[in-house]
PDB file of N, CA, C and O in Angstrom, chain B, residues numbered from 101:
ATOM      1  N   UNK B 101     -36.561 -28.537 -71.821  1.00  0.00           N
ATOM      2  CA  UNK B 101     -36.470 -29.985 -71.767  1.00  0.00           C
ATOM      3  C   UNK B 101     -35.014 -30.385 -71.990  1.00  0.00           C
ATOM      4  O   UNK B 101     -34.379 -29.955 -72.953  1.00  0.00           O
ATOM      5  N   UNK B 102     -34.508 -31.202 -71.099  1.00  0.00           N
ATOM      6  CA  UNK B 102     -33.160 -31.746 -71.255  1.00  0.00           C
ATOM      7  C   UNK B 102     -33.281 -33.216 -71.616  1.00  0.00           C
ATOM      8  O   UNK B 102     -33.890 -33.994 -70.881  1.00  0.00           O
ATOM      9  N   UNK B 103     -32.705 -33.593 -72.740  1.00  0.00           N
ATOM     10  CA  UNK B 103     -32.719 -35.011 -73.103  1.00  0.00           C
ATOM     11  C   UNK B 103     -31.443 -35.670 -72.596  1.00  0.00           C
ATOM     12  O   UNK B 103     -30.682 -35.059 -71.845  1.00  0.00           O
ATOM     13  N   UNK B 104     -31.209 -36.896 -72.998  1.00  0.00           N
ATOM     14  CA  UNK B 104     -30.057 -37.635 -72.470  1.00  0.00           C
ATOM     15  C   UNK B 104     -28.717 -37.086 -72.925  1.00  0.00           C
ATOM     16  O   UNK B 104     -27.690 -37.451 -72.353  1.00  0.00           O
ATOM     17  N   UNK B 105     -28.687 -36.221 -73.934  1.00  0.00           N
ATOM     18  CA  UNK B 105     -27.414 -35.658 -74.384  1.00  0.00           C
ATOM     19  C   UNK B 105     -26.798 -34.724 -73.343  1.00  0.00           C
ATOM     20  O   UNK B 105     -25.604 -34.435 -73.411  1.00  0.00           O
ATOM     21  N   UNK B 106     -27.588 -34.251 -72.385  1.00  0.00           N
ATOM     22  CA  UNK B 106     -27.092 -33.361 -71.327  1.00  0.00           C
ATOM     23  C   UNK B 106     -26.673 -34.117 -70.069  1.00  0.00           C
ATOM     24  O   UNK B 106     -26.338 -33.497 -69.059  1.00  0.00           O
ATOM     25  N   UNK B 107     -26.687 -35.431 -70.118  1.00  0.00           N
ATOM     26  CA  UNK B 107     -26.373 -36.223 -68.943  1.00  0.00           C
ATOM     27  C   UNK B 107     -24.868 -36.472 -68.813  1.00  0.00           C
ATOM     28  O   UNK B 107     -24.137 -36.490 -69.804  1.00  0.00           O
ATOM     29  N   UNK B 108     -24.428 -36.661 -67.577  1.00  0.00           N
ATOM     30  CA  UNK B 108     -23.037 -36.994 -67.312  1.00  0.00           C
ATOM     31  C   UNK B 108     -22.996 -38.026 -66.199  1.00  0.00           C
ATOM     32  O   UNK B 108     -23.991 -38.241 -65.506  1.00  0.00           O
ATOM     33  N   UNK B 109     -21.852 -38.660 -66.030  1.00  0.00           N
ATOM     34  CA  UNK B 109     -21.722 -39.767 -65.069  1.00  0.00           C
ATOM     35  C   UNK B 109     -21.315 -39.283 -63.690  1.00  0.00           C
ATOM     36  O   UNK B 109     -20.490 -38.381 -63.549  1.00  0.00           O
ATOM     37  N   UNK B 110     -21.915 -39.906 -62.664  1.00  0.00           N
ATOM     38  CA  UNK B 110     -21.487 -39.721 -61.282  1.00  0.00           C
ATOM     39  C   UNK B 110     -21.467 -41.096 -60.621  1.00  0.00           C
ATOM     40  O   UNK B 110     -22.023 -42.058 -61.151  1.00  0.00           O
ATOM     41  N   UNK B 111     -20.829 -41.176 -59.476  1.00  0.00           N
ATOM     42  CA  UNK B 111     -20.834 -42.401 -58.686  1.00  0.00           C
ATOM     43  C   UNK B 111     -21.534 -42.096 -57.377  1.00  0.00           C
ATOM     44  O   UNK B 111     -21.182 -41.137 -56.690  1.00  0.00           O
ATOM     45  N   UNK B 112     -22.518 -42.899 -57.029  1.00  0.00           N
ATOM     46  CA  UNK B 112     -23.235 -42.724 -55.767  1.00  0.00           C
ATOM     47  C   UNK B 112     -23.353 -44.078 -55.089  1.00  0.00           C
ATOM     48  O   UNK B 112     -23.120 -45.117 -55.708  1.00  0.00           O
ATOM     49  N   UNK B 113     -23.719 -44.060 -53.808  1.00  0.00           N
ATOM     50  CA  UNK B 113     -23.877 -45.299 -53.054  1.00  0.00           C
ATOM     51  C   UNK B 113     -25.350 -45.626 -52.918  1.00  0.00           C
ATOM     52  O   UNK B 113     -26.178 -44.757 -52.640  1.00  0.00           O
ATOM     53  N   UNK B 114     -25.659 -46.895 -53.120  1.00  0.00           N
ATOM     54  CA  UNK B 114     -27.012 -47.385 -52.899  1.00  0.00           C
ATOM     55  C   UNK B 114     -27.254 -47.504 -51.395  1.00  0.00           C
ATOM     56  O   UNK B 114     -26.330 -47.345 -50.598  1.00  0.00           O
ATOM     57  N   UNK B 115     -28.486 -47.781 -51.019  1.00  0.00           N
ATOM     58  CA  UNK B 115     -28.816 -47.945 -49.602  1.00  0.00           C
ATOM     59  C   UNK B 115     -28.040 -49.073 -48.952  1.00  0.00           C
ATOM     60  O   UNK B 115     -27.794 -49.049 -47.746  1.00  0.00           O
ATOM     61  N   UNK B 116     -27.647 -50.077 -49.757  1.00  0.00           N
ATOM     62  CA  UNK B 116     -26.883 -51.207 -49.211  1.00  0.00           C
ATOM     63  C   UNK B 116     -25.380 -50.929 -49.153  1.00  0.00           C
ATOM     64  O   UNK B 116     -24.601 -51.808 -48.784  1.00  0.00           O
ATOM     65  N   UNK B 117     -24.967 -49.697 -49.520  1.00  0.00           N
ATOM     66  CA  UNK B 117     -23.564 -49.306 -49.434  1.00  0.00           C
ATOM     67  C   UNK B 117     -22.734 -49.574 -50.670  1.00  0.00           C
ATOM     68  O   UNK B 117     -21.568 -49.183 -50.724  1.00  0.00           O
ATOM     69  N   UNK B 118     -23.304 -50.228 -51.661  1.00  0.00           N
ATOM     70  CA  UNK B 118     -22.581 -50.544 -52.889  1.00  0.00           C
ATOM     71  C   UNK B 118     -22.560 -49.322 -53.805  1.00  0.00           C
ATOM     72  O   UNK B 118     -23.591 -48.688 -54.028  1.00  0.00           O
ATOM     73  N   UNK B 119     -21.378 -48.995 -54.334  1.00  0.00           N
ATOM     74  CA  UNK B 119     -21.232 -47.861 -55.248  1.00  0.00           C
ATOM     75  C   UNK B 119     -21.767 -48.214 -56.622  1.00  0.00           C
ATOM     76  O   UNK B 119     -21.682 -49.361 -57.063  1.00  0.00           O
ATOM     77  N   UNK B 120     -22.323 -47.207 -57.298  1.00  0.00           N
ATOM     78  CA  UNK B 120     -22.873 -47.399 -58.636  1.00  0.00           C
ATOM     79  C   UNK B 120     -22.596 -46.148 -59.454  1.00  0.00           C
ATOM     80  O   UNK B 120     -22.810 -45.030 -58.987  1.00  0.00           O
ATOM     81  N   UNK B 121     -22.121 -46.341 -60.674  1.00  0.00           N
ATOM     82  CA  UNK B 121     -21.927 -45.228 -61.595  1.00  0.00           C
ATOM     83  C   UNK B 121     -23.137 -45.168 -62.516  1.00  0.00           C
ATOM     84  O   UNK B 121     -23.544 -46.176 -63.094  1.00  0.00           O
ATOM     85  N   UNK B 122     -23.701 -43.983 -62.643  1.00  0.00           N
ATOM     86  CA  UNK B 122     -24.875 -43.815 -63.497  1.00  0.00           C
ATOM     87  C   UNK B 122     -24.923 -42.393 -64.054  1.00  0.00           C
ATOM     88  O   UNK B 122     -24.196 -41.506 -63.606  1.00  0.00           O
ATOM     89  N   UNK B 123     -25.773 -42.206 -65.014  1.00  0.00           N
ATOM     90  CA  UNK B 123     -25.942 -40.919 -65.680  1.00  0.00           C
ATOM     91  C   UNK B 123     -26.964 -40.066 -64.926  1.00  0.00           C
ATOM     92  O   UNK B 123     -27.960 -40.589 -64.424  1.00  0.00           O
ATOM     93  N   UNK B 124     -26.723 -38.771 -64.846  1.00  0.00           N
ATOM     94  CA  UNK B 124     -27.648 -37.842 -64.198  1.00  0.00           C
ATOM     95  C   UNK B 124     -27.804 -36.582 -65.040  1.00  0.00           C
ATOM     96  O   UNK B 124     -27.007 -36.307 -65.937  1.00  0.00           O
ATOM     97  N   UNK B 125     -28.842 -35.830 -64.730  1.00  0.00           N
ATOM     98  CA  UNK B 125     -29.051 -34.501 -65.306  1.00  0.00           C
ATOM     99  C   UNK B 125     -28.985 -33.509 -64.158  1.00  0.00           C
ATOM    100  O   UNK B 125     -29.425 -33.808 -63.048  1.00  0.00           O
ATOM    101  N   UNK B 126     -28.445 -32.345 -64.417  1.00  0.00           N
ATOM    102  CA  UNK B 126     -28.361 -31.318 -63.384  1.00  0.00           C
ATOM    103  C   UNK B 126     -29.182 -30.107 -63.805  1.00  0.00           C
ATOM    104  O   UNK B 126     -28.956 -29.526 -64.866  1.00  0.00           O
ATOM    105  N   UNK B 127     -30.137 -29.735 -62.960  1.00  0.00           N
ATOM    106  CA  UNK B 127     -30.911 -28.533 -63.237  1.00  0.00           C
ATOM    107  C   UNK B 127     -30.018 -27.291 -63.188  1.00  0.00           C
ATOM    108  O   UNK B 127     -30.379 -26.243 -63.723  1.00  0.00           O
ATOM    109  N   UNK B 128     -28.863 -27.409 -62.550  1.00  0.00           N
ATOM    110  CA  UNK B 128     -27.919 -26.295 -62.501  1.00  0.00           C
ATOM    111  C   UNK B 128     -27.532 -25.798 -63.883  1.00  0.00           C
ATOM    112  O   UNK B 128     -27.211 -24.622 -64.053  1.00  0.00           O
ATOM    113  N   UNK B 129     -27.558 -26.684 -64.874  1.00  0.00           N
ATOM    114  CA  UNK B 129     -27.259 -26.284 -66.257  1.00  0.00           C
ATOM    115  C   UNK B 129     -28.272 -25.242 -66.717  1.00  0.00           C
ATOM    116  O   UNK B 129     -27.902 -24.237 -67.325  1.00  0.00           O
ATOM    117  N   UNK B 130     -29.540 -25.480 -66.431  1.00  0.00           N
ATOM    118  CA  UNK B 130     -30.591 -24.530 -66.807  1.00  0.00           C
ATOM    119  C   UNK B 130     -30.482 -23.269 -65.958  1.00  0.00           C
ATOM    120  O   UNK B 130     -30.586 -22.158 -66.477  1.00  0.00           O
ATOM    121  N   UNK B 131     -30.275 -23.440 -64.661  1.00  0.00           N
ATOM    122  CA  UNK B 131     -30.241 -22.302 -63.756  1.00  0.00           C
ATOM    123  C   UNK B 131     -29.105 -21.338 -64.085  1.00  0.00           C
ATOM    124  O   UNK B 131     -29.253 -20.129 -63.911  1.00  0.00           O
ATOM    125  N   UNK B 132     -27.970 -21.861 -64.558  1.00  0.00           N
ATOM    126  CA  UNK B 132     -26.853 -20.990 -64.936  1.00  0.00           C
ATOM    127  C   UNK B 132     -27.137 -20.243 -66.229  1.00  0.00           C
ATOM    128  O   UNK B 132     -26.743 -19.087 -66.386  1.00  0.00           O
ATOM    129  N   UNK B 133     -27.817 -20.901 -67.146  1.00  0.00           N
ATOM    130  CA  UNK B 133     -28.064 -20.308 -68.459  1.00  0.00           C
ATOM    131  C   UNK B 133     -29.254 -19.347 -68.457  1.00  0.00           C
ATOM    132  O   UNK B 133     -29.252 -18.351 -69.180  1.00  0.00           O
ATOM    133  N   UNK B 134     -30.265 -19.648 -67.645  1.00  0.00           N
ATOM    134  CA  UNK B 134     -31.486 -18.849 -67.597  1.00  0.00           C
ATOM    135  C   UNK B 134     -31.732 -18.419 -66.155  1.00  0.00           C
ATOM    136  O   UNK B 134     -32.257 -19.192 -65.353  1.00  0.00           O
ATOM    137  N   UNK B 135     -31.358 -17.196 -65.829  1.00  0.00           N
ATOM    138  CA  UNK B 135     -31.380 -16.744 -64.435  1.00  0.00           C
ATOM    139  C   UNK B 135     -32.780 -16.669 -63.827  1.00  0.00           C
ATOM    140  O   UNK B 135     -32.910 -16.638 -62.603  1.00  0.00           O
ATOM    141  N   UNK B 136     -33.816 -16.640 -64.640  1.00  0.00           N
ATOM    142  CA  UNK B 136     -35.175 -16.589 -64.085  1.00  0.00           C
ATOM    143  C   UNK B 136     -35.648 -17.960 -63.597  1.00  0.00           C
ATOM    144  O   UNK B 136     -36.717 -18.052 -62.993  1.00  0.00           O
ATOM    145  N   UNK B 137     -34.881 -19.027 -63.843  1.00  0.00           N
ATOM    146  CA  UNK B 137     -35.196 -20.365 -63.339  1.00  0.00           C
ATOM    147  C   UNK B 137     -34.278 -20.688 -62.176  1.00  0.00           C
ATOM    148  O   UNK B 137     -33.112 -20.292 -62.176  1.00  0.00           O
ATOM    149  N   UNK B 138     -34.795 -21.406 -61.177  1.00  0.00           N
ATOM    150  CA  UNK B 138     -33.996 -21.780 -60.016  1.00  0.00           C
ATOM    151  C   UNK B 138     -34.670 -22.901 -59.242  1.00  0.00           C
ATOM    152  O   UNK B 138     -35.668 -23.453 -59.705  1.00  0.00           O
ATOM    153  N   UNK B 139     -34.143 -23.249 -58.068  1.00  0.00           N
ATOM    154  CA  UNK B 139     -34.680 -24.359 -57.283  1.00  0.00           C
ATOM    155  C   UNK B 139     -36.132 -24.158 -56.842  1.00  0.00           C
ATOM    156  O   UNK B 139     -36.837 -25.130 -56.572  1.00  0.00           O
ATOM    157  N   UNK B 140     -36.572 -22.930 -56.770  1.00  0.00           N
ATOM    158  CA  UNK B 140     -37.939 -22.669 -56.296  1.00  0.00           C
ATOM    159  C   UNK B 140     -38.992 -22.749 -57.397  1.00  0.00           C
ATOM    160  O   UNK B 140     -40.186 -22.782 -57.100  1.00  0.00           O
ATOM    161  N   UNK B 141     -38.572 -22.781 -58.669  1.00  0.00           N
ATOM    162  CA  UNK B 141     -39.567 -22.834 -59.747  1.00  0.00           C
ATOM    163  C   UNK B 141     -39.209 -23.858 -60.826  1.00  0.00           C
ATOM    164  O   UNK B 141     -39.616 -23.717 -61.979  1.00  0.00           O
ATOM    165  N   UNK B 142     -38.452 -24.883 -60.452  1.00  0.00           N
ATOM    166  CA  UNK B 142     -38.055 -25.931 -61.400  1.00  0.00           C
ATOM    167  C   UNK B 142     -38.391 -27.295 -60.830  1.00  0.00           C
ATOM    168  O   UNK B 142     -38.324 -27.509 -59.619  1.00  0.00           O
ATOM    169  N   UNK B 143     -38.753 -28.216 -61.712  1.00  0.00           N
ATOM    170  CA  UNK B 143     -39.015 -29.587 -61.298  1.00  0.00           C
ATOM    171  C   UNK B 143     -38.454 -30.548 -62.348  1.00  0.00           C
ATOM    172  O   UNK B 143     -38.573 -30.315 -63.551  1.00  0.00           O
ATOM    173  N   UNK B 144     -37.855 -31.608 -61.878  1.00  0.00           N
ATOM    174  CA  UNK B 144     -37.279 -32.640 -62.743  1.00  0.00           C
ATOM    175  C   UNK B 144     -38.217 -33.838 -62.676  1.00  0.00           C
ATOM    176  O   UNK B 144     -38.342 -34.472 -61.629  1.00  0.00           O
ATOM    177  N   UNK B 145     -38.875 -34.150 -63.788  1.00  0.00           N
ATOM    178  CA  UNK B 145     -39.810 -35.265 -63.861  1.00  0.00           C
ATOM    179  C   UNK B 145     -39.121 -36.417 -64.580  1.00  0.00           C
ATOM    180  O   UNK B 145     -38.624 -36.256 -65.695  1.00  0.00           O
ATOM    181  N   UNK B 146     -39.095 -37.575 -63.937  1.00  0.00           N
ATOM    182  CA  UNK B 146     -38.402 -38.724 -64.526  1.00  0.00           C
ATOM    183  C   UNK B 146     -38.952 -40.010 -63.925  1.00  0.00           C
ATOM    184  O   UNK B 146     -39.518 -40.001 -62.832  1.00  0.00           O
ATOM    185  N   UNK B 147     -38.784 -41.100 -64.635  1.00  0.00           N
ATOM    186  CA  UNK B 147     -39.207 -42.397 -64.102  1.00  0.00           C
ATOM    187  C   UNK B 147     -38.077 -43.103 -63.353  1.00  0.00           C
ATOM    188  O   UNK B 147     -38.294 -44.173 -62.785  1.00  0.00           O
ATOM    189  N   UNK B 148     -36.890 -42.529 -63.344  1.00  0.00           N
ATOM    190  CA  UNK B 148     -35.751 -43.111 -62.629  1.00  0.00           C
ATOM    191  C   UNK B 148     -35.314 -42.168 -61.516  1.00  0.00           C
ATOM    192  O   UNK B 148     -34.759 -41.102 -61.783  1.00  0.00           O
ATOM    193  N   UNK B 149     -35.561 -42.554 -60.284  1.00  0.00           N
ATOM    194  CA  UNK B 149     -35.210 -41.715 -59.146  1.00  0.00           C
ATOM    195  C   UNK B 149     -33.733 -41.376 -59.073  1.00  0.00           C
ATOM    196  O   UNK B 149     -33.367 -40.307 -58.584  1.00  0.00           O
ATOM    197  N   UNK B 150     -32.883 -42.266 -59.552  1.00  0.00           N
ATOM    198  CA  UNK B 150     -31.434 -41.993 -59.497  1.00  0.00           C
ATOM    199  C   UNK B 150     -31.047 -40.794 -60.345  1.00  0.00           C
ATOM    200  O   UNK B 150     -29.991 -40.203 -60.120  1.00  0.00           O
ATOM    201  N   UNK B 151     -31.874 -40.419 -61.314  1.00  0.00           N
ATOM    202  CA  UNK B 151     -31.568 -39.251 -62.140  1.00  0.00           C
ATOM    203  C   UNK B 151     -31.702 -37.940 -61.374  1.00  0.00           C
ATOM    204  O   UNK B 151     -31.295 -36.893 -61.878  1.00  0.00           O
ATOM    205  N   UNK B 152     -32.265 -37.975 -60.167  1.00  0.00           N
ATOM    206  CA  UNK B 152     -32.398 -36.780 -59.335  1.00  0.00           C
ATOM    207  C   UNK B 152     -31.191 -36.567 -58.426  1.00  0.00           C
ATOM    208  O   UNK B 152     -31.221 -35.674 -57.580  1.00  0.00           O
ATOM    209  N   UNK B 153     -30.151 -37.346 -58.573  1.00  0.00           N
ATOM    210  CA  UNK B 153     -29.018 -37.305 -57.647  1.00  0.00           C
ATOM    211  C   UNK B 153     -28.428 -35.902 -57.499  1.00  0.00           C
ATOM    212  O   UNK B 153     -27.978 -35.545 -56.410  1.00  0.00           O
ATOM    213  N   UNK B 154     -28.418 -35.116 -58.543  1.00  0.00           N
ATOM    214  CA  UNK B 154     -27.843 -33.769 -58.470  1.00  0.00           C
ATOM    215  C   UNK B 154     -28.814 -32.759 -57.850  1.00  0.00           C
ATOM    216  O   UNK B 154     -28.375 -31.749 -57.300  1.00  0.00           O
ATOM    217  N   UNK B 155     -30.101 -33.009 -57.927  1.00  0.00           N
ATOM    218  CA  UNK B 155     -31.116 -32.092 -57.413  1.00  0.00           C
ATOM    219  C   UNK B 155     -32.271 -32.880 -56.792  1.00  0.00           C
ATOM    220  O   UNK B 155     -33.393 -32.816 -57.295  1.00  0.00           O
ATOM    221  N   UNK B 156     -32.019 -33.625 -55.707  1.00  0.00           N
ATOM    222  CA  UNK B 156     -33.065 -34.486 -55.161  1.00  0.00           C
ATOM    223  C   UNK B 156     -34.301 -33.730 -54.684  1.00  0.00           C
ATOM    224  O   UNK B 156     -35.402 -34.280 -54.709  1.00  0.00           O
ATOM    225  N   UNK B 157     -34.142 -32.497 -54.256  1.00  0.00           N
ATOM    226  CA  UNK B 157     -35.270 -31.721 -53.767  1.00  0.00           C
ATOM    227  C   UNK B 157     -36.200 -31.253 -54.887  1.00  0.00           C
ATOM    228  O   UNK B 157     -37.301 -30.778 -54.609  1.00  0.00           O
ATOM    229  N   UNK B 158     -35.782 -31.377 -56.131  1.00  0.00           N
ATOM    230  CA  UNK B 158     -36.576 -30.916 -57.279  1.00  0.00           C
ATOM    231  C   UNK B 158     -37.096 -32.076 -58.127  1.00  0.00           C
ATOM    232  O   UNK B 158     -37.572 -31.850 -59.239  1.00  0.00           O
ATOM    233  N   UNK B 159     -37.017 -33.294 -57.636  1.00  0.00           N
ATOM    234  CA  UNK B 159     -37.410 -34.453 -58.429  1.00  0.00           C
ATOM    235  C   UNK B 159     -38.826 -34.930 -58.170  1.00  0.00           C
ATOM    236  O   UNK B 159     -39.287 -34.943 -57.028  1.00  0.00           O
ATOM    237  N   UNK B 160     -39.505 -35.317 -59.218  1.00  0.00           N
ATOM    238  CA  UNK B 160     -40.826 -35.931 -59.135  1.00  0.00           C
ATOM    239  C   UNK B 160     -40.780 -37.226 -59.938  1.00  0.00           C
ATOM    240  O   UNK B 160     -40.673 -37.209 -61.164  1.00  0.00           O
ATOM    241  N   UNK B 161     -40.863 -38.351 -59.225  1.00  0.00           N
ATOM    242  CA  UNK B 161     -40.781 -39.644 -59.893  1.00  0.00           C
ATOM    243  C   UNK B 161     -42.166 -40.062 -60.380  1.00  0.00           C
ATOM    244  O   UNK B 161     -43.147 -40.002 -59.639  1.00  0.00           O
ATOM    245  N   UNK B 162     -42.224 -40.482 -61.633  1.00  0.00           N
ATOM    246  CA  UNK B 162     -43.459 -40.952 -62.237  1.00  0.00           C
ATOM    247  C   UNK B 162     -43.250 -42.369 -62.759  1.00  0.00           C
ATOM    248  O   UNK B 162     -42.114 -42.834 -62.852  1.00  0.00           O
ATOM    249  N   UNK B 163     -44.328 -43.053 -63.097  1.00  0.00           N
ATOM    250  CA  UNK B 163     -44.146 -44.394 -63.659  1.00  0.00           C
ATOM    251  C   UNK B 163     -43.700 -44.274 -65.116  1.00  0.00           C
ATOM    252  O   UNK B 163     -44.015 -43.298 -65.798  1.00  0.00           O
ATOM    253  N   UNK B 164     -42.974 -45.265 -65.569  1.00  0.00           N
ATOM    254  CA  UNK B 164     -42.416 -45.263 -66.928  1.00  0.00           C
ATOM    255  C   UNK B 164     -43.524 -45.380 -67.972  1.00  0.00           C
ATOM    256  O   UNK B 164     -44.529 -46.058 -67.759  1.00  0.00           O
ATOM    257  N   UNK B 165     -43.320 -44.710 -69.097  1.00  0.00           N
ATOM    258  CA  UNK B 165     -44.252 -44.806 -70.217  1.00  0.00           C
ATOM    259  C   UNK B 165     -43.755 -45.914 -71.115  1.00  0.00           C
ATOM    260  O   UNK B 165     -42.748 -45.765 -71.808  1.00  0.00           O
ATOM    261  N   UNK B 166     -44.461 -47.018 -71.099  1.00  0.00           N
ATOM    262  CA  UNK B 166     -44.067 -48.194 -71.866  1.00  0.00           C
ATOM    263  C   UNK B 166     -45.149 -48.533 -72.886  1.00  0.00           C
ATOM    264  O   UNK B 166     -46.312 -48.158 -72.736  1.00  0.00           O
ATOM    265  N   UNK B 167     -44.738 -49.242 -73.913  1.00  0.00           N
ATOM    266  CA  UNK B 167     -45.676 -49.670 -74.958  1.00  0.00           C
ATOM    267  C   UNK B 167     -46.480 -48.487 -75.502  1.00  0.00           C
ATOM    268  O   UNK B 167     -47.711 -48.496 -75.482  1.00  0.00           O
ATOM    269  N   UNK B 168     -45.776 -47.487 -75.980  1.00  0.00           N
ATOM    270  CA  UNK B 168     -46.400 -46.238 -76.416  1.00  0.00           C
ATOM    271  C   UNK B 168     -47.532 -46.447 -77.414  1.00  0.00           C
ATOM    272  O   UNK B 168     -48.584 -45.819 -77.293  1.00  0.00           O
ATOM    273  N   UNK B 169     -47.335 -47.309 -78.386  1.00  0.00           N
ATOM    274  CA  UNK B 169     -48.373 -47.503 -79.395  1.00  0.00           C
ATOM    275  C   UNK B 169     -49.666 -48.019 -78.757  1.00  0.00           C
ATOM    276  O   UNK B 169     -50.764 -47.590 -79.111  1.00  0.00           O
ATOM    277  N   UNK B 170     -49.513 -48.944 -77.815  1.00  0.00           N
ATOM    278  CA  UNK B 170     -50.677 -49.556 -77.158  1.00  0.00           C
ATOM    279  C   UNK B 170     -51.320 -48.625 -76.121  1.00  0.00           C
ATOM    280  O   UNK B 170     -52.544 -48.597 -75.992  1.00  0.00           O
ATOM    281  N   UNK B 171     -50.500 -47.862 -75.379  1.00  0.00           N
ATOM    282  CA  UNK B 171     -50.995 -47.089 -74.235  1.00  0.00           C
ATOM    283  C   UNK B 171     -51.170 -45.592 -74.486  1.00  0.00           C
ATOM    284  O   UNK B 171     -51.569 -44.869 -73.574  1.00  0.00           O
ATOM    285  N   UNK B 172     -50.891 -45.122 -75.657  1.00  0.00           N
ATOM    286  CA  UNK B 172     -50.885 -43.679 -75.897  1.00  0.00           C
ATOM    287  C   UNK B 172     -52.228 -43.003 -75.639  1.00  0.00           C
ATOM    288  O   UNK B 172     -52.255 -41.827 -75.277  1.00  0.00           O
ATOM    289  N   UNK B 173     -53.318 -43.695 -75.810  1.00  0.00           N
ATOM    290  CA  UNK B 173     -54.633 -43.091 -75.630  1.00  0.00           C
ATOM    291  C   UNK B 173     -55.146 -43.173 -74.194  1.00  0.00           C
ATOM    292  O   UNK B 173     -56.059 -42.437 -73.820  1.00  0.00           O
ATOM    293  N   UNK B 174     -54.571 -44.053 -73.397  1.00  0.00           N
ATOM    294  CA  UNK B 174     -55.059 -44.235 -72.027  1.00  0.00           C
ATOM    295  C   UNK B 174     -54.086 -43.746 -70.955  1.00  0.00           C
ATOM    296  O   UNK B 174     -54.458 -43.676 -69.784  1.00  0.00           O
ATOM    297  N   UNK B 175     -52.853 -43.406 -71.326  1.00  0.00           N
ATOM    298  CA  UNK B 175     -51.864 -42.953 -70.349  1.00  0.00           C
ATOM    299  C   UNK B 175     -52.275 -41.598 -69.779  1.00  0.00           C
ATOM    300  O   UNK B 175     -52.525 -40.658 -70.533  1.00  0.00           O
ATOM    301  N   UNK B 176     -52.346 -41.494 -68.461  1.00  0.00           N
ATOM    302  CA  UNK B 176     -52.765 -40.252 -67.812  1.00  0.00           C
ATOM    303  C   UNK B 176     -51.774 -39.803 -66.740  1.00  0.00           C
ATOM    304  O   UNK B 176     -52.126 -39.001 -65.876  1.00  0.00           O
ATOM    305  N   UNK B 177     -50.549 -40.305 -66.783  1.00  0.00           N
ATOM    306  CA  UNK B 177     -49.560 -40.034 -65.743  1.00  0.00           C
ATOM    307  C   UNK B 177     -49.275 -38.538 -65.559  1.00  0.00           C
ATOM    308  O   UNK B 177     -49.104 -38.081 -64.429  1.00  0.00           O
ATOM    309  N   UNK B 178     -49.222 -37.781 -66.644  1.00  0.00           N
ATOM    310  CA  UNK B 178     -48.888 -36.360 -66.561  1.00  0.00           C
ATOM    311  C   UNK B 178     -50.113 -35.445 -66.643  1.00  0.00           C
ATOM    312  O   UNK B 178     -49.973 -34.223 -66.689  1.00  0.00           O
ATOM    313  N   UNK B 179     -51.277 -36.016 -66.661  1.00  0.00           N
ATOM    314  CA  UNK B 179     -52.504 -35.252 -66.903  1.00  0.00           C
ATOM    315  C   UNK B 179     -52.719 -34.105 -65.907  1.00  0.00           C
ATOM    316  O   UNK B 179     -53.158 -33.030 -66.315  1.00  0.00           O
ATOM    317  N   UNK B 180     -52.429 -34.296 -64.646  1.00  0.00           N
ATOM    318  CA  UNK B 180     -52.750 -33.290 -63.628  1.00  0.00           C
ATOM    319  C   UNK B 180     -51.563 -32.441 -63.185  1.00  0.00           C
ATOM    320  O   UNK B 180     -51.635 -31.774 -62.153  1.00  0.00           O
ATOM    321  N   UNK B 181     -50.487 -32.457 -63.939  1.00  0.00           N
ATOM    322  CA  UNK B 181     -49.334 -31.604 -63.585  1.00  0.00           C
ATOM    323  C   UNK B 181     -49.608 -30.162 -63.926  1.00  0.00           C
ATOM    324  O   UNK B 181     -48.757 -29.302 -63.700  1.00  0.00           O
TER     325      UNK B 181
END
C-alpha cells in the first residue's frame, strides 16, 4: 500500500488543453523495489483518475469513500475485488 507520502508532482494537460499540476503515485516505485511485482500483476485502486497518470493501464477507478462513520457498514465498493 502506498499512501500520500509516496506521491510527487507532475504537470499534465486536461482534455480541454489546460495544464494542471497534481500529485501522482508511480507503481514503478514498487516494481523497482520488489522484482516479483510488475505491470502484469499490479493494480492501482483510487477514486481520483488523475492519480493513474504514471500508470494509466494499471488503474481502477472506484467511487470515493465518504462519511465513513455513517457508511462503514453498507459500503461494498471493494467487496468483489
